[in-house]
Coordinates of C-alpha atoms in Angstrom, one line a residue:
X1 CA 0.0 0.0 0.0
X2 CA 1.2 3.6 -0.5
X3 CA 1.1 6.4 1.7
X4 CA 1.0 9.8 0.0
X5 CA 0.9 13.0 1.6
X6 CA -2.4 14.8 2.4
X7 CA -1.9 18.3 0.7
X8 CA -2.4 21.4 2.5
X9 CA -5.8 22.1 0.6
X10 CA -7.2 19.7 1.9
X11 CA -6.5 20.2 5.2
X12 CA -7.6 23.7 4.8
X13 CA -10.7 22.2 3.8
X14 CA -11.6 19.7 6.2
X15 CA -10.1 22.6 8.8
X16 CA -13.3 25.4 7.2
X17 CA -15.5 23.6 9.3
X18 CA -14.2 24.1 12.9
X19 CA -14.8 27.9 12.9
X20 CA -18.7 27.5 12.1
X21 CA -19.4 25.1 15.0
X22 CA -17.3 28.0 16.6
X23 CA -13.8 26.0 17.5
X24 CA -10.8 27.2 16.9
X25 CA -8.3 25.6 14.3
X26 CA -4.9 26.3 16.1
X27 CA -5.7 24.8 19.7
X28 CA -7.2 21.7 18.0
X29 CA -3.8 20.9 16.0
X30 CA -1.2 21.5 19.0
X31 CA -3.5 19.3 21.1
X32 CA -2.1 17.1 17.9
X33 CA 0.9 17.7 17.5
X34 CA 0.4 18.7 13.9
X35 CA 1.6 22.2 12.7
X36 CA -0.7 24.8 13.9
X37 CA -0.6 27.4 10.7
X38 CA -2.9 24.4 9.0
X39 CA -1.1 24.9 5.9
X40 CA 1.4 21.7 5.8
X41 CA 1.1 18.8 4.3
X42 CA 0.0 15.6 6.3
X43 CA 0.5 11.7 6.5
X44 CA -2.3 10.0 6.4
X45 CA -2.3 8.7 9.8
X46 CA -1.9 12.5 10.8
X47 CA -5.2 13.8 8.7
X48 CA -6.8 10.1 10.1
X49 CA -5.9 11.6 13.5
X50 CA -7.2 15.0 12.6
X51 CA -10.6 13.5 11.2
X52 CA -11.2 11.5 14.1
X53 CA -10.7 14.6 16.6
X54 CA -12.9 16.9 14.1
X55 CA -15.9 14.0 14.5
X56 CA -15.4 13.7 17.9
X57 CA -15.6 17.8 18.5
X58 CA -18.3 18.7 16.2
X59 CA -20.1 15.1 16.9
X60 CA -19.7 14.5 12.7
X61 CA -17.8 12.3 10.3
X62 CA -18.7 14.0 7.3
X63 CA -17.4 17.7 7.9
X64 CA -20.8 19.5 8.5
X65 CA -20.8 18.9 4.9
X66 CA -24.0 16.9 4.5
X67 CA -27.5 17.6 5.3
X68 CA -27.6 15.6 8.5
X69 CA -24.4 15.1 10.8
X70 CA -22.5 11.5 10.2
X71 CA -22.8 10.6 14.2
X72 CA -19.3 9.3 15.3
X73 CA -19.3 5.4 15.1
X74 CA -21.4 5.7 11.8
X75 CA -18.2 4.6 8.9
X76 CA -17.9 1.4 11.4
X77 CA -21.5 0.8 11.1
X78 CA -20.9 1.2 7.0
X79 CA -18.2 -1.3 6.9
X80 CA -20.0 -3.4 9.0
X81 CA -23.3 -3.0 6.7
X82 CA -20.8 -3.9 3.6
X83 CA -19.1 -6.5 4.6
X84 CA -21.8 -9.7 4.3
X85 CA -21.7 -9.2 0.3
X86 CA -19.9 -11.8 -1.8
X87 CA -18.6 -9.5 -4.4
X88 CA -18.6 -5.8 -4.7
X89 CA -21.4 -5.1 -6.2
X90 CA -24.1 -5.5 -4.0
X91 CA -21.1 -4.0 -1.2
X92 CA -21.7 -0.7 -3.1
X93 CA -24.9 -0.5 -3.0
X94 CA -25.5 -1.4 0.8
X95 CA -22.5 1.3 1.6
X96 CA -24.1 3.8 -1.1
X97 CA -27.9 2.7 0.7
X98 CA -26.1 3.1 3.8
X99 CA -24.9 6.9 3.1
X100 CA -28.7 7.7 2.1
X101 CA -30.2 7.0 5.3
X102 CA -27.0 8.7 7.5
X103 CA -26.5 12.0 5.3
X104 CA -29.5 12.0 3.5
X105 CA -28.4 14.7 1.1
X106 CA -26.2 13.8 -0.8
X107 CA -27.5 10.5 -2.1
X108 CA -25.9 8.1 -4.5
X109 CA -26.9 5.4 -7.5
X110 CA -24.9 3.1 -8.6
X111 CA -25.6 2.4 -12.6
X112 CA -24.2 -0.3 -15.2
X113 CA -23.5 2.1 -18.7
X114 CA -21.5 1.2 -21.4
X115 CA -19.6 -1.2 -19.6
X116 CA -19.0 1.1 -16.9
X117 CA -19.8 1.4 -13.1
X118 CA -21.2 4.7 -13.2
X119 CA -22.0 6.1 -9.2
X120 CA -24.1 10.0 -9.3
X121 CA -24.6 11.7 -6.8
X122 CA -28.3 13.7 -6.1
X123 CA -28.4 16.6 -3.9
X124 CA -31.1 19.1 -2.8
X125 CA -28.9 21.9 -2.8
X126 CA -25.8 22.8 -4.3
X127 CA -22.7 21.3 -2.6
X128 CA -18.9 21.8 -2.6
X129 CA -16.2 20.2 -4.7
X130 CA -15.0 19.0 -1.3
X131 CA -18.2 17.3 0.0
X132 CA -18.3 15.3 -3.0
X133 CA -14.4 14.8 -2.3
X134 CA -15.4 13.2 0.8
X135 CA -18.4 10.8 -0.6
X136 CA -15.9 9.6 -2.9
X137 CA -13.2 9.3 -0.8
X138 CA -15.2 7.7 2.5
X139 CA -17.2 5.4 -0.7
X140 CA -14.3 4.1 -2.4
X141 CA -11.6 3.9 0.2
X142 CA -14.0 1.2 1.6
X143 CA -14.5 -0.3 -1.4
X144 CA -10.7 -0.5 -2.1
X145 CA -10.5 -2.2 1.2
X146 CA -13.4 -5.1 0.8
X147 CA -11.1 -6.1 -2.4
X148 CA -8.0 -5.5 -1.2
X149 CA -7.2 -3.7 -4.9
X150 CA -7.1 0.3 -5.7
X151 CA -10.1 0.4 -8.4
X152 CA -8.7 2.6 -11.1
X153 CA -11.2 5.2 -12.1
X154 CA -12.4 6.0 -15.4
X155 CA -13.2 9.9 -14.8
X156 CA -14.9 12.0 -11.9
X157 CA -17.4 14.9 -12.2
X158 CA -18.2 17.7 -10.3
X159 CA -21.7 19.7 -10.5
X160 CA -19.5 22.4 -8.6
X161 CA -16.6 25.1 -9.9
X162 CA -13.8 24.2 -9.7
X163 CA -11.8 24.6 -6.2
X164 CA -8.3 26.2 -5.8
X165 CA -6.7 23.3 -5.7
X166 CA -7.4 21.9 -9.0
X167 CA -4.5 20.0 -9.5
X168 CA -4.7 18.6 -6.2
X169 CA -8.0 16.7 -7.5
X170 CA -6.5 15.8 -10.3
X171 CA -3.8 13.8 -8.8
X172 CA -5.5 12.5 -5.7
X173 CA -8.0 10.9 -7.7
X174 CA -5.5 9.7 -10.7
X175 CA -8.4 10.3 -13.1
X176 CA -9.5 12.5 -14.8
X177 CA -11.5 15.4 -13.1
X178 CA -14.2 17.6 -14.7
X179 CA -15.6 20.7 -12.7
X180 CA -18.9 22.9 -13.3
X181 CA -21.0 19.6 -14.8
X182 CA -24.1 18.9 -14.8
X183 CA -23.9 15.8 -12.5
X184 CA -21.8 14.8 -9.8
X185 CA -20.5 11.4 -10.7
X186 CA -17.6 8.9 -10.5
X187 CA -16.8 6.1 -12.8
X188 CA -14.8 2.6 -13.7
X189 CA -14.7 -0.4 -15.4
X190 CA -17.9 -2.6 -14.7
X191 CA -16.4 -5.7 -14.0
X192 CA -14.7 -4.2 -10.8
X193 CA -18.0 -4.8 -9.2
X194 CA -17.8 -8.7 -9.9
X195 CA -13.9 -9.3 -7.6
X196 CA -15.3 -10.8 -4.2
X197 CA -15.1 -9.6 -1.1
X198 CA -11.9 -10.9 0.8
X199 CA -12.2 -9.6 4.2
X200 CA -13.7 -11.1 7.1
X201 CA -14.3 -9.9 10.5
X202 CA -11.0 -10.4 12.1
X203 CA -9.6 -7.7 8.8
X204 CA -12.3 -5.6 9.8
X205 CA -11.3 -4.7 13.3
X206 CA -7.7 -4.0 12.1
X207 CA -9.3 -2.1 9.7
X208 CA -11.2 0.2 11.8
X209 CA -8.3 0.8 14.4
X210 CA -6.9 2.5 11.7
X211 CA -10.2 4.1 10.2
X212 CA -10.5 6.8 9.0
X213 CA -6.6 7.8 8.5
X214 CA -6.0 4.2 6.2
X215 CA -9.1 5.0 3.6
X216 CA -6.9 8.4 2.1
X217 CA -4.0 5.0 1.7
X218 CA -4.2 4.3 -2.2
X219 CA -3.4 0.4 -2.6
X220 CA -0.6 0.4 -5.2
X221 CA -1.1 -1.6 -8.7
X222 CA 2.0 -3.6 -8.0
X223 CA 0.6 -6.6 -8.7
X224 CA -1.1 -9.3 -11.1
X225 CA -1.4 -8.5 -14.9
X226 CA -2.4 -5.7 -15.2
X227 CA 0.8 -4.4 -13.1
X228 CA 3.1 -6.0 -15.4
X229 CA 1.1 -4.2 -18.7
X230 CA 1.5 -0.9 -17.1
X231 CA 5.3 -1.2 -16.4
X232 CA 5.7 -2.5 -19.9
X233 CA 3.6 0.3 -21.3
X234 CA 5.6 2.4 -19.4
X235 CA 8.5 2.2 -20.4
X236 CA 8.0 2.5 -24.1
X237 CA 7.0 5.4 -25.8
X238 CA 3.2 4.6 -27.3
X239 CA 4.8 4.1 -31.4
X240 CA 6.4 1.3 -30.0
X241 CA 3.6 -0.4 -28.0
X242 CA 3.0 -4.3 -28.7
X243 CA 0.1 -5.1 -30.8
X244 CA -2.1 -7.7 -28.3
X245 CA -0.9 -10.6 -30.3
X246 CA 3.0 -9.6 -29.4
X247 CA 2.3 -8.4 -25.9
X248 CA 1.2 -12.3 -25.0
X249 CA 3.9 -13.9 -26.4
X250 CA 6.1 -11.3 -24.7
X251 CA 4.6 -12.5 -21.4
X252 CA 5.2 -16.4 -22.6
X253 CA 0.6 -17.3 -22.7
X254 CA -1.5 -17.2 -25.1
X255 CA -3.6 -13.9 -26.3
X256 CA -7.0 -15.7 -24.6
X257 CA -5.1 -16.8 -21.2
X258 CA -4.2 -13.0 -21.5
X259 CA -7.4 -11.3 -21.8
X260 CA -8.7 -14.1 -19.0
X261 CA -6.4 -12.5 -16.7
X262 CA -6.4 -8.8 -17.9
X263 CA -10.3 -9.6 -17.8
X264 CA -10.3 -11.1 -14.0
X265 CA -8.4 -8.4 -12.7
X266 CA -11.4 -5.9 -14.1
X267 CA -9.0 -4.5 -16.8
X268 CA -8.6 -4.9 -20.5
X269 CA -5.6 -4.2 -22.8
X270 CA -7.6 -1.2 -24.6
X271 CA -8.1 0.7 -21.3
X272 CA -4.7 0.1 -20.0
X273 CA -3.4 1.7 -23.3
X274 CA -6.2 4.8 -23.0
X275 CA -4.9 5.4 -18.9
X276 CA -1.6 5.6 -19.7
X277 CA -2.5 7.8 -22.9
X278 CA -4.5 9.9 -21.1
X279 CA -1.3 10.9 -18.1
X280 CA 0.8 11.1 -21.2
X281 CA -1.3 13.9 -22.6
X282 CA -1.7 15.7 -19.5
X283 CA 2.0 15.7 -19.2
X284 CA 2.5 16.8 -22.9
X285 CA 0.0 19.6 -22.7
X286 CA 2.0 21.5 -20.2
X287 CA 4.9 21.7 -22.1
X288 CA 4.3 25.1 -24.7
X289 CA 6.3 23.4 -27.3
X290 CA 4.7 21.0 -28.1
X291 CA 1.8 21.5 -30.6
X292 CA -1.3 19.2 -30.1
X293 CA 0.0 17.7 -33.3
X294 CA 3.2 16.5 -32.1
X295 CA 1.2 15.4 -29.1
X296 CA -0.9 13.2 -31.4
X297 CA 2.2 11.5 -32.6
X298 CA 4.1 10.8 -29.5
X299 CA 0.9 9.4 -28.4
X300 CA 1.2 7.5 -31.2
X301 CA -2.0 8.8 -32.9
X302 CA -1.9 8.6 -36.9
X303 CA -3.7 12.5 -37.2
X304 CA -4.6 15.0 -34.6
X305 CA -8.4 14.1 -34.8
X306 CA -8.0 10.9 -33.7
X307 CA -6.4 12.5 -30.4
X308 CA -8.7 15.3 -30.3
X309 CA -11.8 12.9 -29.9
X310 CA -10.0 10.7 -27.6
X311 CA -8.9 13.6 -25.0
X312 CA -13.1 14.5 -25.4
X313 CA -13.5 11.0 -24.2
X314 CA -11.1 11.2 -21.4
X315 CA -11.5 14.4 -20.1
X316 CA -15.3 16.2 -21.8
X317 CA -13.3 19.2 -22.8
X318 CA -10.7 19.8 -26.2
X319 CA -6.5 19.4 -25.3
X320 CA -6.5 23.8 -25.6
X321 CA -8.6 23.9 -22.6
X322 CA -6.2 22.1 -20.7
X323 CA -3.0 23.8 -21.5
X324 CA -1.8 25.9 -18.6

């Protein structure tokens, strides 16, 4: 598992709701032992620690963020309520069923599309990028957990502008991340939902010692298939990708033992090839010198159109929009 740093925005953000239940920020972080100013970054067991004591003063898990306070003891209850399901399917909709009846507003759905596991979010009134950040992040770090996998997402929506800290979504999510859209929503590949659940109730009290700090920990692709097709796709440059055919023999099986595998782990060779594309094109589009047309080749594209109506898929918006 990997344990990045929380970035100051978002400690600023879960910080915003201290003063309105009128407590002050600085006394809370010495009683800590985390930097007073609020403005450093944070391990995750030091924002876990942080959460915990913000629940426990303002008697609510979810920030003050929702329409009704998550009482303190409710994420066990969740995990508890999630854990009976074989696979993670019907997990996600007892945790997303769950979420309803504690918060109610905002409320989730879980939807098959296009072979996608699409998740949108309903709300009564309009909400903040980081109230949705926090549905997600509460959502899916237990779902990460009942698998024992990271689920790599697809894209994430926001029916909110766009925060300060832009970027910082961008990269805590690893996906990418639309702002001022219609509906909130968060997707990935359908057959994530069919892994079982491997956790019993022995994992679940580790678990929970550790809760909430260990659901910001992202659990690394560092292994199975798919791992190895990444790496491999990483270290070429796109013109030079294996063709499927190639990339099994390179791995010593057969293309169908291939896409079994790729296919058990919830991934395919096609969407491997579009993630990686996608981080390439972020990348590329911050340098000034390169045109989108060089982009399109490096990305291995034969003409710029091709690349202009694949960053639309990715992202909803054209590869100008995105340049700094």
């Amino acid at each position: 598992m990997e344990d990045r740093p929380i970035t100051p925005g978002f400690v600023a953000d879960a910080l915003s709701c201290l003063p309105l239940a009128g407590i002050a920020p600085a006394p809370l972080l010495a009683r800590l032992g985390l930097p007073e100013d609020g403005a450093s970054p944070l391990s995750t067991a030091e924002y876990g620690r942080l959460w915990t004591e913000i629940a426990r003063v303002t008697g609510d898990e979810f920030f003050g963020l929702a329409a009704r306070p998550m009482r303190p003891g409710s994420f066990a209850l969740l995990c508890h309520a999630s854990l009976g399901s074989e696979t993670l399917a019907p997990a996600l909709r007892r945790a997303i069923a769950f979420l309803a009846v504690v918060l109610d507003d905002p409320r989730g759905e879980l939807t098959i599309r296009d072979g996608l596991a699409v998740i949108e979010l309903t709300t009564a009134e309009p909400r903040s990028a980081f109230a949705y950040r926090t549905y997600w992040l509460i959502l899916m770090g237990v779902a990460c957990w009942l698998i024992g996998r990271r689920i790599p997402l697809r894209q994430v929506s926001f029916a909110c502008p766009a925060p300060p800290q832009r970027e910082d979504y961008q990269s805590f999510f690893g996906a990418p991340v639309l702002f001022g859209q219609p509906v909130t929503s968060l997707s990935f590949e359908a057959t994530w939902l069919r892994l079982p659940v491997n956790r019993d109730e022995a994992a679940l009290q580790r678990f929970l010692r550790g809760a909430p700090g260990n659901i910001l920990v992202r659990y690394r692709e560092d292994g199975g298939m798919a791992a190895r097709v990444r790496h491999l796709l990483a270290s070429q440059a796109p013109a030079d990708w294996p063709d499927f055919p190639e990339l099994a023999r390179s791995f010593g099986m057969s293309t169908a033992t291939l896409r079994r595998r790729l296919h058990a782990e919830g991934q395919s060779f096609a969407a491997l090839k579009d993630a990686r594309r996608a981080t390439l094109a972020r990348q590329f589009l911050q340098e000034a010198s390169l045109s989108v047309a060089d982009i399109a080749t490096e990305l291995g594209y034969s003409e710029p159109s091709a690349f202009y109506r694949a960053f639309r898929k990715w992202t909803g918006g054209s590869p100008a929009a995105s340049r700094p």
